[in-house]
PDB file of C-alpha atoms in Angstrom:
ATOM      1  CA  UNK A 252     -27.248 -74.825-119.312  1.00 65.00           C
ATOM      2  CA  UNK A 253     -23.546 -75.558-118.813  1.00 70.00           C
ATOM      3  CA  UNK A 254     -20.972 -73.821-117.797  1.00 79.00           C
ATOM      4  CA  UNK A 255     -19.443 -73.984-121.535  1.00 78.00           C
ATOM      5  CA  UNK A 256     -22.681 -72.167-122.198  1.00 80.00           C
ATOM      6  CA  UNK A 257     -21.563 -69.294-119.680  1.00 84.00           C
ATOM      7  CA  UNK A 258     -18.478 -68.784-120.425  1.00 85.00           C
ATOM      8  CA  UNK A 259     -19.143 -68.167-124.502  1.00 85.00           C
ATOM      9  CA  UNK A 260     -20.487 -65.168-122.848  1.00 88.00           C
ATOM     10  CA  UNK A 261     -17.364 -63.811-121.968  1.00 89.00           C
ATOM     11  CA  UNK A 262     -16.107 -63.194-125.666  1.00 90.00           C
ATOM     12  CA  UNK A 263     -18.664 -60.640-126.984  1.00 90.00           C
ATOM     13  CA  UNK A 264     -20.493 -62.360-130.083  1.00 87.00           C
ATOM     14  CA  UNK A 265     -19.052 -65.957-129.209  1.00 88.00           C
ATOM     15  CA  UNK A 266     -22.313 -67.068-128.129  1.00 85.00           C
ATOM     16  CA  UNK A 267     -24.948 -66.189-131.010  1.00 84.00           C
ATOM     17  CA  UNK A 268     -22.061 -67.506-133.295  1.00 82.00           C
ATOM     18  CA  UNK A 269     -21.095 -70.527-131.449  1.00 81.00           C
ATOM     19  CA  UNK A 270     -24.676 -71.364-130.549  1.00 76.00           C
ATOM     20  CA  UNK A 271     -26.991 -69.928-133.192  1.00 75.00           C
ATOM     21  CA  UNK A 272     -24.517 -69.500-136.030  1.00 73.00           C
ATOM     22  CA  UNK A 273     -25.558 -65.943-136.377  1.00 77.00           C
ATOM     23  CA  UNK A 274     -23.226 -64.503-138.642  1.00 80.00           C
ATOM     24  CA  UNK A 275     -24.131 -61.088-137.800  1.00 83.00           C
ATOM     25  CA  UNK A 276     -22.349 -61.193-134.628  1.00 87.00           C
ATOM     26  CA  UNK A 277     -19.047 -62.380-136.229  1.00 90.00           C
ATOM     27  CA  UNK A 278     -17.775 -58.424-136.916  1.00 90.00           C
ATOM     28  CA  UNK A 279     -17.909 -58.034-132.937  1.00 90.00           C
ATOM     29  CA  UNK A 280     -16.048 -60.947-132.458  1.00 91.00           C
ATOM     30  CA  UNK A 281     -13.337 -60.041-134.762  1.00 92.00           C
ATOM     31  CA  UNK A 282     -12.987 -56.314-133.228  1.00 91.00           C
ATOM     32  CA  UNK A 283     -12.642 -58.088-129.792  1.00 92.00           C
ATOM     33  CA  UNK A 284      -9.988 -60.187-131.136  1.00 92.00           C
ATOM     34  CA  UNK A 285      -8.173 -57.098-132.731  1.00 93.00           C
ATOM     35  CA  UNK A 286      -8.657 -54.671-129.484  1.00 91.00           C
ATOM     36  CA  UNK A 287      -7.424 -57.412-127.151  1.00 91.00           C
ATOM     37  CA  UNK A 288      -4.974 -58.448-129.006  1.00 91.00           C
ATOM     38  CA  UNK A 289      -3.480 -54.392-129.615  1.00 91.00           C
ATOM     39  CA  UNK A 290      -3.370 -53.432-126.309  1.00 89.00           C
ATOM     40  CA  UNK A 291      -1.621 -56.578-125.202  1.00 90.00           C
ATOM     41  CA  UNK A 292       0.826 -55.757-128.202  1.00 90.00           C
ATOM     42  CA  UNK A 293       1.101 -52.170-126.899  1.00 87.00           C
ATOM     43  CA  UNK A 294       1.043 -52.801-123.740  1.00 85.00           C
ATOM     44  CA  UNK A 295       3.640 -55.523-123.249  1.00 87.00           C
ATOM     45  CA  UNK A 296       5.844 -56.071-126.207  1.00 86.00           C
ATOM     46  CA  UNK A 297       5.886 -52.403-127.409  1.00 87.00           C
ATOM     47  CA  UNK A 298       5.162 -50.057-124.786  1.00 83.00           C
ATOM     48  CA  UNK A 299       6.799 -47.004-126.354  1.00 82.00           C
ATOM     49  CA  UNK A 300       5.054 -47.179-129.772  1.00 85.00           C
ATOM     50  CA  UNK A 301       2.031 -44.783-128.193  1.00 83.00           C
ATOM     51  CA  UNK A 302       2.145 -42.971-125.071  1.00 85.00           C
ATOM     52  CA  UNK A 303       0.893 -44.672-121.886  1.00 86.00           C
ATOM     53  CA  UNK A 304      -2.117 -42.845-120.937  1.00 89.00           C
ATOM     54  CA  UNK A 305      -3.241 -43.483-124.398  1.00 89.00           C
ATOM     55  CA  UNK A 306      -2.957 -47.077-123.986  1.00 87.00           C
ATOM     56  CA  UNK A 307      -4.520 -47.093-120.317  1.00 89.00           C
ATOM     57  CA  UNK A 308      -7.349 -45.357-121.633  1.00 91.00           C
ATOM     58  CA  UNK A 309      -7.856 -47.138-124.775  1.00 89.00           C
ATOM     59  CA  UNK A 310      -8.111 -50.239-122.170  1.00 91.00           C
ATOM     60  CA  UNK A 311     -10.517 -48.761-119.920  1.00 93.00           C
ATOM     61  CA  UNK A 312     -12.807 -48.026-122.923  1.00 92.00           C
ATOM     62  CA  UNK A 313     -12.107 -51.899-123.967  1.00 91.00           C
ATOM     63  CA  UNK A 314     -12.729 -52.850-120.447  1.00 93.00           C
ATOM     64  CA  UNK A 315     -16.140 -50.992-120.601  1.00 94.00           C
ATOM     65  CA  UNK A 316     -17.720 -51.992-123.644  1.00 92.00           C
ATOM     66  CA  UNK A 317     -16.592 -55.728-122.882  1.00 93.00           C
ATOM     67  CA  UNK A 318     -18.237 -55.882-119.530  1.00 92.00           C
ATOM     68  CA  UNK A 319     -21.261 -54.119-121.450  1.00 92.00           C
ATOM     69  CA  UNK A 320     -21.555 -56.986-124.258  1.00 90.00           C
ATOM     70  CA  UNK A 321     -20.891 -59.722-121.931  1.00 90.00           C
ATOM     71  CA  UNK A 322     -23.830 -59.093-119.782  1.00 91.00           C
ATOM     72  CA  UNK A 323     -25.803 -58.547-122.875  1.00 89.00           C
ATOM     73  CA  UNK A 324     -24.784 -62.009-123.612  1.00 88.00           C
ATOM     74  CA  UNK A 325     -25.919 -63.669-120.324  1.00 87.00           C
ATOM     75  CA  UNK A 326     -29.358 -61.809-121.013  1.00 87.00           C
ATOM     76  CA  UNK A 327     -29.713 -63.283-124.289  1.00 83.00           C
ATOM     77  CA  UNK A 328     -28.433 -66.797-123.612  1.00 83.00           C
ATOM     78  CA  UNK A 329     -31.659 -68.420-122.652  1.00 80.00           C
ATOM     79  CA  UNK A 330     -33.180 -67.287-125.564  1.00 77.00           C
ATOM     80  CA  UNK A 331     -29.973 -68.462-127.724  1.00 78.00           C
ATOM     81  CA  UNK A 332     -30.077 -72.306-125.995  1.00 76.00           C
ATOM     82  CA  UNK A 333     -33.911 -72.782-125.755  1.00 74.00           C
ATOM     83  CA  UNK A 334     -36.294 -70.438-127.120  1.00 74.00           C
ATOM     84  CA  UNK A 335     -39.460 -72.780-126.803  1.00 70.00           C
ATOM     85  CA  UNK A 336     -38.994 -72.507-123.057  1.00 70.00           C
ATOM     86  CA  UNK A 337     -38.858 -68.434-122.830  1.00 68.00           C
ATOM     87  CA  UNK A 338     -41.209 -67.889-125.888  1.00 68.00           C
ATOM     88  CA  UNK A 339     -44.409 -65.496-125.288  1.00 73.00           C
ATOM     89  CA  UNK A 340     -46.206 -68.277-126.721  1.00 78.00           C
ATOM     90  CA  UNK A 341     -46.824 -71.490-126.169  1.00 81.00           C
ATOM     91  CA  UNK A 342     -44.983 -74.569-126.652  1.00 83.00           C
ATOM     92  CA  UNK A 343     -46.933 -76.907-129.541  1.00 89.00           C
ATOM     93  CA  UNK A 344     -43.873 -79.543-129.835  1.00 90.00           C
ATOM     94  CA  UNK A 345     -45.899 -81.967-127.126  1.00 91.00           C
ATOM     95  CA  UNK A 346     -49.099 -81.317-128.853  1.00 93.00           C
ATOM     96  CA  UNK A 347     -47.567 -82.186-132.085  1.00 93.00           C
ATOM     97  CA  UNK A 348     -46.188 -85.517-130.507  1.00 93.00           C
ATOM     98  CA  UNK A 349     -49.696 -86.307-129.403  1.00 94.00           C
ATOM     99  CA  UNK A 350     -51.186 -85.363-133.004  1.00 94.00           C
ATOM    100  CA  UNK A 351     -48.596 -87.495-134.551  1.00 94.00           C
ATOM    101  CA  UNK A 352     -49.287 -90.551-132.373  1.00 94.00           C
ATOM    102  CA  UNK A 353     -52.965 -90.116-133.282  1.00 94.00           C
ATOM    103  CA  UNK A 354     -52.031 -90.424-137.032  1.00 93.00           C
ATOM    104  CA  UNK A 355     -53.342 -86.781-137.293  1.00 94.00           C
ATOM    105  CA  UNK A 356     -50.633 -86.167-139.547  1.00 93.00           C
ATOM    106  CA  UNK A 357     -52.261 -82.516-140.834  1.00 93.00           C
ATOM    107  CA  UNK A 358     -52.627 -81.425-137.279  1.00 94.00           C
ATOM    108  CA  UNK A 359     -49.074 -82.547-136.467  1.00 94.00           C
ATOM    109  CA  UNK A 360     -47.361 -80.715-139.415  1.00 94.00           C
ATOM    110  CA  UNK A 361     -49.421 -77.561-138.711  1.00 94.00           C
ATOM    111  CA  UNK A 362     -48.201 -77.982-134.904  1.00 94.00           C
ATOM    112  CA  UNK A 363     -45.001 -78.430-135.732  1.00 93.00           C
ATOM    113  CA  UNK A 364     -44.193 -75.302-138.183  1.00 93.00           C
ATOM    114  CA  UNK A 365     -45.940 -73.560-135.337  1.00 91.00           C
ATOM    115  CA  UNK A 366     -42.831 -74.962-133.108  1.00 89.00           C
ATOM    116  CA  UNK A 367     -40.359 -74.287-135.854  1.00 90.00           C
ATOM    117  CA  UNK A 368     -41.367 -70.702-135.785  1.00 88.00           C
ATOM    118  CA  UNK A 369     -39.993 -70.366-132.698  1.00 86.00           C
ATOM    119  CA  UNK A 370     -36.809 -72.511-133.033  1.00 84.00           C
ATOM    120  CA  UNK A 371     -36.243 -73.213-136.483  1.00 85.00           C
ATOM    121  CA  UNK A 372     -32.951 -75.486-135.513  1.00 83.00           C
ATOM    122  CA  UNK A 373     -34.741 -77.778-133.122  1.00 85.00           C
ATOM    123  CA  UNK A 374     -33.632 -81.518-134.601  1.00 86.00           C
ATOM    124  CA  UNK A 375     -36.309 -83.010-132.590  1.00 89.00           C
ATOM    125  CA  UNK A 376     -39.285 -81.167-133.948  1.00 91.00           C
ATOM    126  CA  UNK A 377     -37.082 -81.204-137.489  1.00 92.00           C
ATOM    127  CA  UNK A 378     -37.078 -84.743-137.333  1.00 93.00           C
ATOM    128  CA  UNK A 379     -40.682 -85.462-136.430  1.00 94.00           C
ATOM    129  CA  UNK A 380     -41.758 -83.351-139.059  1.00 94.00           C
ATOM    130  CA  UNK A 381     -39.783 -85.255-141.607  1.00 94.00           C
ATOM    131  CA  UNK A 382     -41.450 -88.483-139.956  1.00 94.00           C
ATOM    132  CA  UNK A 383     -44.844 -86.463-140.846  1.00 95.00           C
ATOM    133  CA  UNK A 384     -44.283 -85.865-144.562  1.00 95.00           C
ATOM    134  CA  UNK A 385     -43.307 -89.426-144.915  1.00 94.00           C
ATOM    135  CA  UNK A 386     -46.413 -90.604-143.572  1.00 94.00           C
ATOM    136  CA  UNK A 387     -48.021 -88.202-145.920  1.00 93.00           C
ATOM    137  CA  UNK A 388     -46.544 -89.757-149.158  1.00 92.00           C
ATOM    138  CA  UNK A 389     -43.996 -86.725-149.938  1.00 92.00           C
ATOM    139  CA  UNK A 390     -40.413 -88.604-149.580  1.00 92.00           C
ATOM    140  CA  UNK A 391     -39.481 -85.860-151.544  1.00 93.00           C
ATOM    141  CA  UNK A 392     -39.746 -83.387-148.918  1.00 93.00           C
ATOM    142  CA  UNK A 393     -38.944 -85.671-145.957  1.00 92.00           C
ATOM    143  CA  UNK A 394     -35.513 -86.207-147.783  1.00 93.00           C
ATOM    144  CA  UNK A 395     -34.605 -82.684-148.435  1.00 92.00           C
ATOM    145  CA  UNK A 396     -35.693 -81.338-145.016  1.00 92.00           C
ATOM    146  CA  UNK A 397     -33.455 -84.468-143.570  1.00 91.00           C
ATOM    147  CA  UNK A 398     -30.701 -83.071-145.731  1.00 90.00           C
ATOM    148  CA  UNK A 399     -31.113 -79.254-144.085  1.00 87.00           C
ATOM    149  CA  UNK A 400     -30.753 -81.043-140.974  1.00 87.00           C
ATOM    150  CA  UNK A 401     -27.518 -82.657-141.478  1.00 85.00           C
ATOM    151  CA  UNK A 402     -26.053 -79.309-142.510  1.00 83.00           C
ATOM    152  CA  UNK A 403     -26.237 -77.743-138.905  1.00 79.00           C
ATOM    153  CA  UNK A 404     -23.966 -78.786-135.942  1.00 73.00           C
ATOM    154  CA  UNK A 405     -26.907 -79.164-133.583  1.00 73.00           C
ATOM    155  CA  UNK A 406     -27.768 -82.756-135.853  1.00 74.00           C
ATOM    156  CA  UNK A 407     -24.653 -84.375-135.396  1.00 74.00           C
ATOM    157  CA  UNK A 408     -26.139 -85.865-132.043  1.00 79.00           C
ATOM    158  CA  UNK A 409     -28.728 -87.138-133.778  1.00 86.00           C
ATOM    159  CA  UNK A 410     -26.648 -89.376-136.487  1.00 86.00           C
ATOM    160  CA  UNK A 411     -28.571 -92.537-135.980  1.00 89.00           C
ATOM    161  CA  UNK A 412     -32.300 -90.971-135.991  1.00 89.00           C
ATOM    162  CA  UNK A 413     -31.284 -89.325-139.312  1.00 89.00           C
ATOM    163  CA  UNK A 414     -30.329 -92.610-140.894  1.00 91.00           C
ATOM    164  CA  UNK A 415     -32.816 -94.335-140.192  1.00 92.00           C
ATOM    165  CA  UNK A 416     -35.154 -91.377-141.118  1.00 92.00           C
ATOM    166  CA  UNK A 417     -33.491 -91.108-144.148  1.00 91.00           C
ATOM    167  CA  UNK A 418     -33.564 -95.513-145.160  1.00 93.00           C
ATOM    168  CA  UNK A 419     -37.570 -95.039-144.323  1.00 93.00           C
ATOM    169  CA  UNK A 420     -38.141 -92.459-146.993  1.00 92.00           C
ATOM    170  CA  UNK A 421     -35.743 -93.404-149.710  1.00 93.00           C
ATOM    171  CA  UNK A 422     -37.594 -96.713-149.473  1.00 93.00           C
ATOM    172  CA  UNK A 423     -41.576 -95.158-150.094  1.00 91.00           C
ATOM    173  CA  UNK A 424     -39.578 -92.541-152.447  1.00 90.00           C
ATOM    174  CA  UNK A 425     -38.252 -96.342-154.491  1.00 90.00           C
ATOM    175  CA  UNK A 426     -41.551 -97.810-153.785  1.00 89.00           C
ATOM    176  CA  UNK A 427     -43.470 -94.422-155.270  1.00 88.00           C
ATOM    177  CA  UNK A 428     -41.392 -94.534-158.351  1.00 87.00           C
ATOM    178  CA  UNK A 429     -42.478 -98.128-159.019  1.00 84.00           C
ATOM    179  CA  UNK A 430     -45.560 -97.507-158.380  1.00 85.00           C
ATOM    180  CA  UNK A 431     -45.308 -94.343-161.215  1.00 81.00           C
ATOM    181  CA  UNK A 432     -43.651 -96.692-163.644  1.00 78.00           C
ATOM    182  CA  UNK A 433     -46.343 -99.729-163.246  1.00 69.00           C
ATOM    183  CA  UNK A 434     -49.568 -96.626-164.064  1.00 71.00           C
ATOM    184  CA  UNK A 435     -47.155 -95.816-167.140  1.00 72.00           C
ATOM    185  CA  UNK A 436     -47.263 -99.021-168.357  1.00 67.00           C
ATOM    186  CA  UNK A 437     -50.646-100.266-167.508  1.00 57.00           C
ATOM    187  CA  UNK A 438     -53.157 -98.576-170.055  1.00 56.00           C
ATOM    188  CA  UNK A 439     -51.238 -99.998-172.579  1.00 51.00           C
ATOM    189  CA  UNK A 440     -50.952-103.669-171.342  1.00 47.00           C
ATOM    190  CA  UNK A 441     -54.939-103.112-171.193  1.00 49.00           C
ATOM    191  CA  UNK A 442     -54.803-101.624-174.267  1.00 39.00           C
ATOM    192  CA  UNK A 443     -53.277-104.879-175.797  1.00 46.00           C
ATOM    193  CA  UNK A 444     -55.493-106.823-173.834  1.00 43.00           C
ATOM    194  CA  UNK A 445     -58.514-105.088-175.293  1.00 46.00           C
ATOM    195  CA  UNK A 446     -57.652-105.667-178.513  1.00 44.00           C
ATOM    196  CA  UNK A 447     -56.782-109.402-177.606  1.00 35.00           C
ATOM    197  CA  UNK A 448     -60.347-109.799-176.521  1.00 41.00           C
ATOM    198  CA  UNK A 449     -62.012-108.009-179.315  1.00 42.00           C
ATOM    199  CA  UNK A 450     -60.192-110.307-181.947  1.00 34.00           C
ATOM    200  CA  UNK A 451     -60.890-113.192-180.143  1.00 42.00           C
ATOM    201  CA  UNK A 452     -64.729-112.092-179.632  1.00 45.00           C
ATOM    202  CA  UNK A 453     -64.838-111.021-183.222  1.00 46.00           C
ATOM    203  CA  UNK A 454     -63.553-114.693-184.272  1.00 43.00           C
ATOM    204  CA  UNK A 455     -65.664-116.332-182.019  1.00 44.00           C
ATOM    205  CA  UNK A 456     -69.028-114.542-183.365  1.00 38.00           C
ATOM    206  CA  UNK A 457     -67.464-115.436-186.968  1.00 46.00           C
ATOM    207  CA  UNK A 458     -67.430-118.979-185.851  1.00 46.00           C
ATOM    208  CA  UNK A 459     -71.089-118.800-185.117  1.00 45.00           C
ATOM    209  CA  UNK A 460     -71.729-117.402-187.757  1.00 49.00           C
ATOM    210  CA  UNK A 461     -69.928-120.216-189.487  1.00 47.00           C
ATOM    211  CA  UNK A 462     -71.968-122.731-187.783  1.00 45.00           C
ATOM    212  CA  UNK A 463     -75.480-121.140-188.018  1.00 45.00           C
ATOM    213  CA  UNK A 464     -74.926-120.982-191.739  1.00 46.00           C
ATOM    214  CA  UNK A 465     -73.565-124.900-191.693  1.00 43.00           C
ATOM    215  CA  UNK A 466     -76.668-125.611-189.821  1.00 39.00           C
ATOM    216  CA  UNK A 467     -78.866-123.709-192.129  1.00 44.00           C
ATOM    217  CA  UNK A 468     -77.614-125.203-194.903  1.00 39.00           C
ATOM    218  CA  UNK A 469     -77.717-128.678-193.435  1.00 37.00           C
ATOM    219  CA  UNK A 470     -81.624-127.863-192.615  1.00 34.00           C
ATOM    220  CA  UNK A 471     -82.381-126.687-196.271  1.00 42.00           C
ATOM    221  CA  UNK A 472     -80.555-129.744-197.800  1.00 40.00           C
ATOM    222  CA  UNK A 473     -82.655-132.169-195.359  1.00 33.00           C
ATOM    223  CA  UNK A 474     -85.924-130.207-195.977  1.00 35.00           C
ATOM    224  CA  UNK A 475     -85.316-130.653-199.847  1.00 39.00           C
ATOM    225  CA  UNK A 476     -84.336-134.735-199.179  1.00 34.00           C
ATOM    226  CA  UNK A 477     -86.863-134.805-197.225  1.00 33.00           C
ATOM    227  CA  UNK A 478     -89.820-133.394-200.025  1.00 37.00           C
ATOM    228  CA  UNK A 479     -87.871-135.918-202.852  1.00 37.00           C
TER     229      UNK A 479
END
């Protein structure tokens, strides 16, 4: 961890909302703001608006709670940057690497929601598991977990992977739809063909028939030249 990382710490809630994007810790970032901001206000511009020891005590209760939330935050910031490394349980991002380089594509999308559990905004196991449901024949799903992806700030390093994540599966999505298109059409081009080869065997066994009675007749009418 950096020391950006350390000093998010320092402004109570900057860190889960910086880092995580947790939303819940936004009201505790605002009432920092607004307590900080007040006392210097009182303290500085307007120091006769409240009485002193009002003020000094107000900031002694500010100081408090701030050093209180701070090293709350330092706690919690392992957790915050990499969860897969402090997690109870076991890490199954390398198995699912190993999985997916064995072609086991089940085992490596049941490895990697395992992974996701844990940290569900990890692009690397995010992007390997959109690799997976390519491989599987759902574009579909590739695409829109590639979109989810692009949405958070933790993707933007991985620009390039996306893209070409993304050209992979709108190709088999294209190539699927052809595919869809060419069934459609198919039972009726045999259809046609069917009936093709049913005319031309029905005009074929009329020719025969043709010719047998030809031949049947030119039989009788030598038989009968034949007796004269």
């Amino acid at each position: 961890m950096g020391v950006q990382h350390y000093l998010s710490c320092l402004w109570p809630g900057l860190s889960e909302l910086w880092w995580r994007g947790r939303l819940s810790a936004l009201p505790a970032a605002i009432a920092f703001g607004v307590g900080l901001n007040s006392y210097l206000v009182l303290r500085f511009l307007f120091p006769t608006w409240l009485d002193p020891v009002l003020v000094r005590s107000g900031f002694w209760v500010g100081f408090v709670m701030w050093g209180y939330w701070s090293i709350k935050s330092l706690r919690e910031l392992p957790v915050l940057i990499a969860p897969r490394d402090v997690a109870e349980t076991p890490d199954t991002f390398p198995e699912a690497q190993t999985a997916y380089l064995r072609r086991d594509w089940e085992q490596a999308e049941t490895l990697l929601l395992e992974a996701l559990r844990v940290e569900p905004r990890d692009p690397p196991a995010l992007l390997l598991l959109s690799s997976v449901y390519r491989e599987l024949g759902r574009p579909q799903h590739s695409l829109a977990l590639l979109a989810e992806i692009s949405r958070l700030e933790v993707g933007d390093h991985w620009h390039i992977e996306l893209e070409a994540e993304r050209g992979r599966a709108e190709r088999l999505a294209e190539e699927q739809s052809e595919q869809n298109i060419d069934e459609r059409e198919l039972p009726e081009e045999n259809f046609s063909e069917g009936n093709v080869s049913q005319v031309d065997d029905g005009s074929e066994l009329d020719a025969k028939e043709t010719r047998s009675r030809q031949t049947d007749t030119s039989t009788g009418d030598a038989a009968e030249m034949t007796a004269a």
